[in-house]
CSV table of C-alpha atoms in Angstrom, one decimal:
chain,number,residue,atom,x,y,z
A,976,UNK,CA,-50.4,55.1,-0.4
A,977,UNK,CA,-52.1,52.0,-1.5
A,978,UNK,CA,-53.6,52.5,-5.1
A,979,UNK,CA,-55.9,50.2,-7.0
A,980,UNK,CA,-56.6,50.2,-10.8
A,981,UNK,CA,-59.5,48.2,-12.0
A,982,UNK,CA,-59.0,47.3,-15.8
A,983,UNK,CA,-62.2,46.4,-17.5
A,984,UNK,CA,-60.3,44.8,-20.6
A,985,UNK,CA,-61.5,43.0,-23.6
A,986,UNK,CA,-60.3,39.7,-22.3
A,987,UNK,CA,-59.9,40.2,-18.5
A,988,UNK,CA,-61.3,42.3,-15.6
A,989,UNK,CA,-58.2,42.9,-13.5
A,990,UNK,CA,-57.6,44.7,-10.2
A,991,UNK,CA,-54.2,45.7,-9.5
A,992,UNK,CA,-53.2,46.9,-6.2
A,993,UNK,CA,-49.9,48.7,-5.6
A,994,UNK,CA,-48.0,50.6,-2.9
A,995,UNK,CA,-47.1,54.0,-4.6
A,996,UNK,CA,-45.9,57.3,-4.0
A,997,UNK,CA,-44.8,60.1,-6.2
A,998,UNK,CA,-41.1,59.6,-7.4
A,999,UNK,CA,-40.9,56.0,-6.5
A,1000,UNK,CA,-41.9,52.7,-8.7
A,1001,UNK,CA,-45.2,51.3,-7.9
A,1002,UNK,CA,-44.7,48.0,-5.8
A,1003,UNK,CA,-47.2,45.3,-6.5
A,1004,UNK,CA,-49.1,44.2,-3.6
A,1005,UNK,CA,-52.2,42.2,-4.8
A,1006,UNK,CA,-53.7,40.9,-8.1
A,1007,UNK,CA,-57.3,39.9,-8.7
A,1008,UNK,CA,-58.4,38.8,-12.0
A,1009,UNK,CA,-61.3,37.2,-13.7
A,1010,UNK,CA,-61.5,36.2,-17.3
A,1011,UNK,CA,-64.8,37.3,-19.0
A,1012,UNK,CA,-63.7,37.8,-22.7
A,1013,UNK,CA,-66.0,40.5,-23.3
A,1014,UNK,CA,-64.7,41.0,-26.9
A,1015,UNK,CA,-66.1,37.5,-27.7
A,1016,UNK,CA,-69.5,38.2,-26.0
A,1017,UNK,CA,-70.8,41.0,-28.5
A,1018,UNK,CA,-74.0,39.9,-30.4
A,1019,UNK,CA,-74.6,40.4,-34.2
A,1020,UNK,CA,-75.5,44.0,-33.4
A,1021,UNK,CA,-72.4,44.5,-31.6
A,1022,UNK,CA,-74.0,45.0,-28.2
A,1023,UNK,CA,-72.9,43.1,-25.0
A,1024,UNK,CA,-75.8,40.9,-24.0
A,1025,UNK,CA,-77.7,41.0,-20.6
A,1026,UNK,CA,-75.8,37.9,-19.4
A,1027,UNK,CA,-72.5,39.4,-20.2
A,1028,UNK,CA,-73.3,42.7,-18.5
A,1029,UNK,CA,-74.6,40.5,-15.3
A,1030,UNK,CA,-71.3,38.8,-15.2
A,1031,UNK,CA,-69.4,42.0,-15.6
A,1032,UNK,CA,-71.4,43.5,-12.6
A,1033,UNK,CA,-70.7,40.5,-10.6
A,1034,UNK,CA,-66.9,40.5,-11.4
A,1035,UNK,CA,-66.8,44.4,-10.5
A,1036,UNK,CA,-68.6,43.6,-7.0
A,1037,UNK,CA,-65.8,40.8,-6.4
A,1038,UNK,CA,-62.9,43.3,-7.4
A,1039,UNK,CA,-64.6,46.1,-5.1
A,1040,UNK,CA,-64.3,43.8,-2.2
A,1041,UNK,CA,-60.9,42.6,-2.8
A,1042,UNK,CA,-59.8,46.4,-3.0
A,1043,UNK,CA,-61.6,47.1,0.4
A,1044,UNK,CA,-60.0,44.0,1.9
A,1045,UNK,CA,-56.6,45.2,0.8
A,1046,UNK,CA,-56.8,48.8,2.0
A,1047,UNK,CA,-57.2,50.5,-1.1
A,1048,UNK,CA,-57.3,54.3,-0.6
A,1049,UNK,CA,-57.7,55.6,-4.2
A,1050,UNK,CA,-59.4,53.2,-6.9
A,1051,UNK,CA,-58.7,53.9,-10.6
A,1052,UNK,CA,-61.2,52.5,-12.9
A,1053,UNK,CA,-61.4,52.3,-16.8
A,1054,UNK,CA,-62.6,50.2,-19.6
A,1055,UNK,CA,-61.1,49.6,-22.9
A,1056,UNK,CA,-62.0,48.4,-26.5
A,1057,UNK,CA,-64.8,45.9,-25.9
A,1058,UNK,CA,-66.8,48.2,-23.9
A,1059,UNK,CA,-65.8,51.2,-25.9
A,1060,UNK,CA,-67.0,49.9,-29.0
A,1061,UNK,CA,-70.0,48.1,-27.9
A,1062,UNK,CA,-73.1,49.5,-29.5
A,1063,UNK,CA,-75.0,49.6,-26.0
A,1064,UNK,CA,-71.9,51.0,-24.2
A,1065,UNK,CA,-73.8,53.8,-22.6
A,1066,UNK,CA,-76.4,51.4,-21.2
A,1067,UNK,CA,-73.7,48.9,-19.9
A,1068,UNK,CA,-71.9,52.0,-18.2
A,1069,UNK,CA,-75.0,53.2,-16.6
A,1070,UNK,CA,-75.9,49.6,-15.2
A,1071,UNK,CA,-72.3,49.3,-13.7
A,1072,UNK,CA,-72.6,52.6,-12.0
A,1073,UNK,CA,-76.1,52.0,-10.8
A,1074,UNK,CA,-75.4,48.7,-9.2
A,1075,UNK,CA,-71.7,49.1,-8.1
A,1076,UNK,CA,-71.3,52.7,-7.7
A,1077,UNK,CA,-68.3,52.7,-10.1
A,1078,UNK,CA,-68.1,55.2,-12.9
A,1079,UNK,CA,-65.9,53.5,-15.5
A,1080,UNK,CA,-63.8,55.9,-17.6
A,1081,UNK,CA,-63.5,54.7,-21.0
A,1082,UNK,CA,-60.2,55.1,-22.6
A,1083,UNK,CA,-59.9,56.0,-26.3
A,1084,UNK,CA,-57.5,53.9,-28.4
A,1085,UNK,CA,-55.0,56.6,-28.5
A,1086,UNK,CA,-55.2,57.0,-24.8
A,1087,UNK,CA,-54.5,53.4,-24.4
A,1088,UNK,CA,-51.6,53.6,-26.7
A,1089,UNK,CA,-50.0,56.6,-25.0
A,1090,UNK,CA,-50.3,55.3,-21.5
A,1091,UNK,CA,-48.8,52.0,-22.4
A,1092,UNK,CA,-46.1,53.8,-24.0
A,1093,UNK,CA,-45.6,55.8,-20.7
A,1094,UNK,CA,-45.3,52.8,-18.9
A,1095,UNK,CA,-42.7,51.2,-21.3
A,1096,UNK,CA,-40.6,54.4,-21.4
A,1097,UNK,CA,-40.6,54.5,-17.6
A,1098,UNK,CA,-39.4,50.8,-17.5
A,1099,UNK,CA,-36.7,51.1,-20.0
A,1100,UNK,CA,-35.6,54.8,-19.3
A,1101,UNK,CA,-34.2,57.5,-21.5
A,1102,UNK,CA,-31.2,55.4,-22.6
A,1103,UNK,CA,-33.5,53.3,-24.7
A,1104,UNK,CA,-33.9,56.1,-27.2
A,1105,UNK,CA,-36.6,56.0,-29.7
A,1106,UNK,CA,-39.1,53.4,-28.7
A,1107,UNK,CA,-41.8,51.6,-30.8
A,1108,UNK,CA,-44.3,50.1,-28.6
A,1109,UNK,CA,-46.8,47.3,-29.6
A,1110,UNK,CA,-49.5,45.9,-27.6
A,1111,UNK,CA,-52.2,43.2,-28.6
A,1112,UNK,CA,-55.2,43.2,-26.4
A,1113,UNK,CA,-58.4,41.2,-26.6
A,1114,UNK,CA,-60.2,43.9,-28.7
A,1115,UNK,CA,-57.3,46.0,-30.4
A,1116,UNK,CA,-53.8,46.5,-31.3
A,1117,UNK,CA,-52.2,49.6,-29.9
A,1118,UNK,CA,-48.9,51.0,-31.7
A,1119,UNK,CA,-46.9,53.9,-30.3
A,1120,UNK,CA,-43.5,55.6,-31.2
A,1121,UNK,CA,-41.6,58.3,-29.8
A,1122,UNK,CA,-38.4,59.4,-27.8
A,1123,UNK,CA,-40.3,61.3,-24.7
A,1124,UNK,CA,-43.0,60.1,-22.4
A,1125,UNK,CA,-45.5,61.1,-24.9
A,1126,UNK,CA,-45.5,59.4,-28.1
A,1127,UNK,CA,-44.8,61.3,-31.4
A,1128,UNK,CA,-47.6,58.9,-33.3
A,1129,UNK,CA,-50.2,56.5,-31.6
A,1130,UNK,CA,-52.8,54.5,-33.3
A,1131,UNK,CA,-55.3,51.7,-32.2
A,1132,UNK,CA,-56.4,49.1,-34.8
A,1133,UNK,CA,-59.5,46.9,-34.3
A,1134,UNK,CA,-57.1,43.8,-34.2
A,1135,UNK,CA,-57.5,42.4,-30.8
A,1136,UNK,CA,-56.8,38.5,-30.4
A,1137,UNK,CA,-60.4,37.8,-29.0
A,1138,UNK,CA,-62.2,40.1,-31.5
A,1139,UNK,CA,-60.4,38.4,-34.4
A,1140,UNK,CA,-60.8,34.7,-33.0
A,1141,UNK,CA,-64.5,35.3,-32.6
A,1142,UNK,CA,-65.0,37.0,-36.0
A,1143,UNK,CA,-62.4,35.2,-38.3
A,1144,UNK,CA,-61.6,31.8,-36.7
A,1145,UNK,CA,-64.7,30.3,-34.9
A,1146,UNK,CA,-64.0,26.9,-35.7
A,1147,UNK,CA,-61.4,24.9,-33.7
A,1148,UNK,CA,-59.0,23.8,-35.2
A,1149,UNK,CA,-59.6,26.8,-38.0
A,1150,UNK,CA,-59.5,26.0,-41.7
A,1151,UNK,CA,-56.4,26.8,-43.7
A,1152,UNK,CA,-58.6,29.2,-45.9
A,1153,UNK,CA,-59.9,31.1,-42.8
A,1154,UNK,CA,-56.3,31.6,-41.6
A,1155,UNK,CA,-55.4,33.1,-44.7
A,1156,UNK,CA,-58.2,35.4,-45.2
A,1157,UNK,CA,-57.4,36.7,-41.4
A,1158,UNK,CA,-53.8,36.9,-42.5
A,1159,UNK,CA,-54.5,39.2,-45.4
A,1160,UNK,CA,-56.9,41.3,-43.3
A,1161,UNK,CA,-54.5,41.8,-40.4
A,1162,UNK,CA,-51.6,42.8,-42.9
A,1163,UNK,CA,-54.0,45.2,-44.9
A,1164,UNK,CA,-55.2,47.0,-41.6
A,1165,UNK,CA,-51.5,47.3,-40.3
A,1166,UNK,CA,-50.0,48.4,-43.6
A,1167,UNK,CA,-52.5,51.7,-43.6
A,1168,UNK,CA,-50.7,53.0,-40.5
A,1169,UNK,CA,-47.0,52.0,-41.1
A,1170,UNK,CA,-46.4,55.3,-43.2
A,1171,UNK,CA,-47.7,57.3,-40.0
A,1172,UNK,CA,-44.8,55.9,-38.1
A,1173,UNK,CA,-42.0,55.5,-40.7
A,1174,UNK,CA,-41.6,59.2,-41.2
A,1175,UNK,CA,-40.0,59.5,-37.8
A,1176,UNK,CA,-37.3,57.0,-38.8
A,1177,UNK,CA,-36.3,53.8,-37.4
A,1178,UNK,CA,-36.7,52.9,-33.6
A,1179,UNK,CA,-33.7,52.3,-31.3
A,1180,UNK,CA,-35.7,49.8,-29.3
A,1181,UNK,CA,-38.8,47.8,-30.0
A,1182,UNK,CA,-41.0,46.8,-27.0
A,1183,UNK,CA,-44.2,44.6,-26.7
A,1184,UNK,CA,-46.6,44.3,-24.0
A,1185,UNK,CA,-49.5,42.1,-23.2
A,1186,UNK,CA,-50.2,38.5,-22.4
A,1187,UNK,CA,-50.2,37.5,-26.1
A,1188,UNK,CA,-46.5,38.7,-26.6
A,1189,UNK,CA,-45.5,37.2,-23.3
A,1190,UNK,CA,-47.1,33.9,-24.4
A,1191,UNK,CA,-45.5,33.9,-27.8
A,1192,UNK,CA,-42.1,34.8,-26.3
A,1193,UNK,CA,-42.4,31.9,-23.8
A,1194,UNK,CA,-43.2,29.4,-26.3
A,1195,UNK,CA,-40.3,30.6,-28.6
A,1196,UNK,CA,-37.8,30.1,-25.7
A,1197,UNK,CA,-38.1,33.1,-23.3
A,1198,UNK,CA,-37.6,32.9,-19.6
A,1199,UNK,CA,-40.7,31.6,-17.4
A,1200,UNK,CA,-42.6,34.3,-15.6
A,1201,UNK,CA,-41.4,32.6,-12.2
A,1202,UNK,CA,-37.9,33.8,-13.1
A,1203,UNK,CA,-38.9,37.3,-12.1
A,1204,UNK,CA,-39.6,40.7,-13.9
A,1205,UNK,CA,-36.2,41.8,-14.5
A,1206,UNK,CA,-35.0,38.8,-16.7
A,1207,UNK,CA,-34.9,40.2,-20.4
A,1208,UNK,CA,-37.3,38.4,-22.5
A,1209,UNK,CA,-37.3,38.6,-26.2
A,1210,UNK,CA,-39.0,37.3,-29.4
A,1211,UNK,CA,-37.3,37.1,-32.8
A,1212,UNK,CA,-39.4,37.4,-35.8
A,1213,UNK,CA,-37.7,34.2,-37.3
A,1214,UNK,CA,-38.8,32.3,-34.3
A,1215,UNK,CA,-42.3,33.5,-34.5
A,1216,UNK,CA,-42.6,32.8,-38.2
A,1217,UNK,CA,-41.7,29.1,-37.5
A,1218,UNK,CA,-44.3,29.0,-34.7
A,1219,UNK,CA,-47.2,30.3,-36.8
A,1220,UNK,CA,-47.8,27.4,-39.1
A,1221,UNK,CA,-47.5,25.0,-36.0
A,1222,UNK,CA,-50.1,27.0,-34.1
A,1223,UNK,CA,-52.3,26.8,-37.1
A,1224,UNK,CA,-52.1,23.2,-37.2
A,1225,UNK,CA,-53.2,22.8,-33.4
A,1226,UNK,CA,-56.6,22.9,-31.6
A,1227,UNK,CA,-56.9,25.2,-28.7
A,1228,UNK,CA,-56.6,22.3,-26.3
A,1229,UNK,CA,-53.3,21.2,-27.9
A,1230,UNK,CA,-52.0,25.0,-27.7
A,1231,UNK,CA,-52.8,25.0,-23.9
A,1232,UNK,CA,-50.1,22.5,-23.3
A,1233,UNK,CA,-47.5,24.6,-24.7
A,1234,UNK,CA,-45.1,26.4,-22.2
A,1235,UNK,CA,-46.6,29.4,-20.6
A,1236,UNK,CA,-50.0,29.2,-22.5
A,1237,UNK,CA,-53.2,29.3,-20.3
A,1238,UNK,CA,-56.3,27.4,-21.2
A,1239,UNK,CA,-58.4,30.6,-21.2
A,1240,UNK,CA,-56.1,32.3,-23.7
A,1241,UNK,CA,-55.2,29.4,-26.0
A,1242,UNK,CA,-58.0,29.7,-28.3
A,1243,UNK,CA,-56.9,33.3,-29.2
A,1244,UNK,CA,-53.1,32.7,-29.6
A,1245,UNK,CA,-53.2,31.9,-33.5
A,1246,UNK,CA,-55.0,35.3,-34.1
A,1247,UNK,CA,-52.6,37.1,-31.7
A,1248,UNK,CA,-49.5,35.4,-33.6
A,1249,UNK,CA,-50.9,36.3,-36.8
A,1250,UNK,CA,-51.1,40.1,-35.6
A,1251,UNK,CA,-47.5,39.8,-33.9
A,1252,UNK,CA,-46.1,38.4,-37.0
A,1253,UNK,CA,-47.8,41.0,-39.3
A,1254,UNK,CA,-46.7,43.9,-37.2
A,1255,UNK,CA,-43.2,42.8,-36.8
A,1256,UNK,CA,-43.0,42.3,-40.6
A,1257,UNK,CA,-44.7,45.4,-41.7
A,1258,UNK,CA,-42.6,47.6,-39.3
A,1259,UNK,CA,-39.3,45.9,-40.3
A,1260,UNK,CA,-38.7,44.5,-36.7
A,1261,UNK,CA,-36.4,41.5,-36.5
A,1262,UNK,CA,-36.4,41.4,-32.6
A,1263,UNK,CA,-38.5,42.9,-29.8
A,1264,UNK,CA,-38.1,42.9,-25.8
A,1265,UNK,CA,-41.1,42.2,-23.9
A,1266,UNK,CA,-42.0,44.7,-21.1
A,1267,UNK,CA,-43.5,43.8,-18.0
A,1268,UNK,CA,-45.3,47.0,-17.5
A,1269,UNK,CA,-48.4,47.9,-19.7
A,1270,UNK,CA,-51.7,50.1,-19.5
A,1271,UNK,CA,-52.2,49.5,-16.0
A,1272,UNK,CA,-49.0,50.8,-14.7
A,1273,UNK,CA,-49.1,53.6,-17.1
A,1274,UNK,CA,-52.5,54.7,-15.6
A,1275,UNK,CA,-50.9,54.5,-12.2
A,1276,UNK,CA,-47.7,56.4,-13.3
A,1277,UNK,CA,-50.0,59.1,-14.8
A,1278,UNK,CA,-51.9,59.4,-11.4
A,1279,UNK,CA,-48.8,59.5,-9.5
A,1280,UNK,CA,-47.5,62.4,-11.6
A,1281,UNK,CA,-50.8,64.3,-11.0
A,1282,UNK,CA,-50.3,63.7,-7.3
A,1283,UNK,CA,-46.8,65.0,-7.2
A,1284,UNK,CA,-47.7,68.3,-9.3
A,1285,UNK,CA,-48.0,71.7,-7.2
């Protein structure tokens, strides 16, 4: 059957259409996305303003039309950090439902981490052993660890690249003291969670998902996306540590000229790099592998599992 998953994320509203059946891997058929950067649209009270809600509704309408055009039979919809933590979340959800007919399921941070972990586990298989999975979104950082399909530990921290850029690095290029302050904040937040994971022992394989990690791996020398899903892409901590000061000295426009860095994400890349560097350092990770599957695929896989249940 043809499934669609509509992901209202903190950076992007993304419709992914796949041909999927229980027991088979989902095959991508169509992708429709729009960058809203909701994490950067929150006002001083933490609310998504009327203009942001209007834009969200318009993008959802466009995605629904794309889903209809592509013959989607079952549409799964969810929202993540930006909507979840908005002070007017209930009003936003009510307006979206009233004007589009779509009832967005708001995932908790722990659910995000667990579903992303499921996707990574299915991608790498049981032979990967104990997995540590890191995912940097626009609004939050998800961390999950385990040996099965359900992680033994999962956490969500308010360390998304968009959120941190808007709150800590509003000037382009950012001042050195602002970067140092953000670095201290990021590492303090991550350090609070390390003990929760370290008690399970060292992972056998460390995996990262998300656009931020893909872009960081690309500028550090990983293969281009055009070379396909099945090419192994890694990010070494020493390479990342060498790139962070270089990124700090660039404007967003200069970063957009780097390999694999889009103009829409270039402003967030430094904050994302500080989170990635902090996580790899504090968890003792020297090298990680980028996984092409993430939250959307996890939502699809969970749906297929339920379809296949008696």
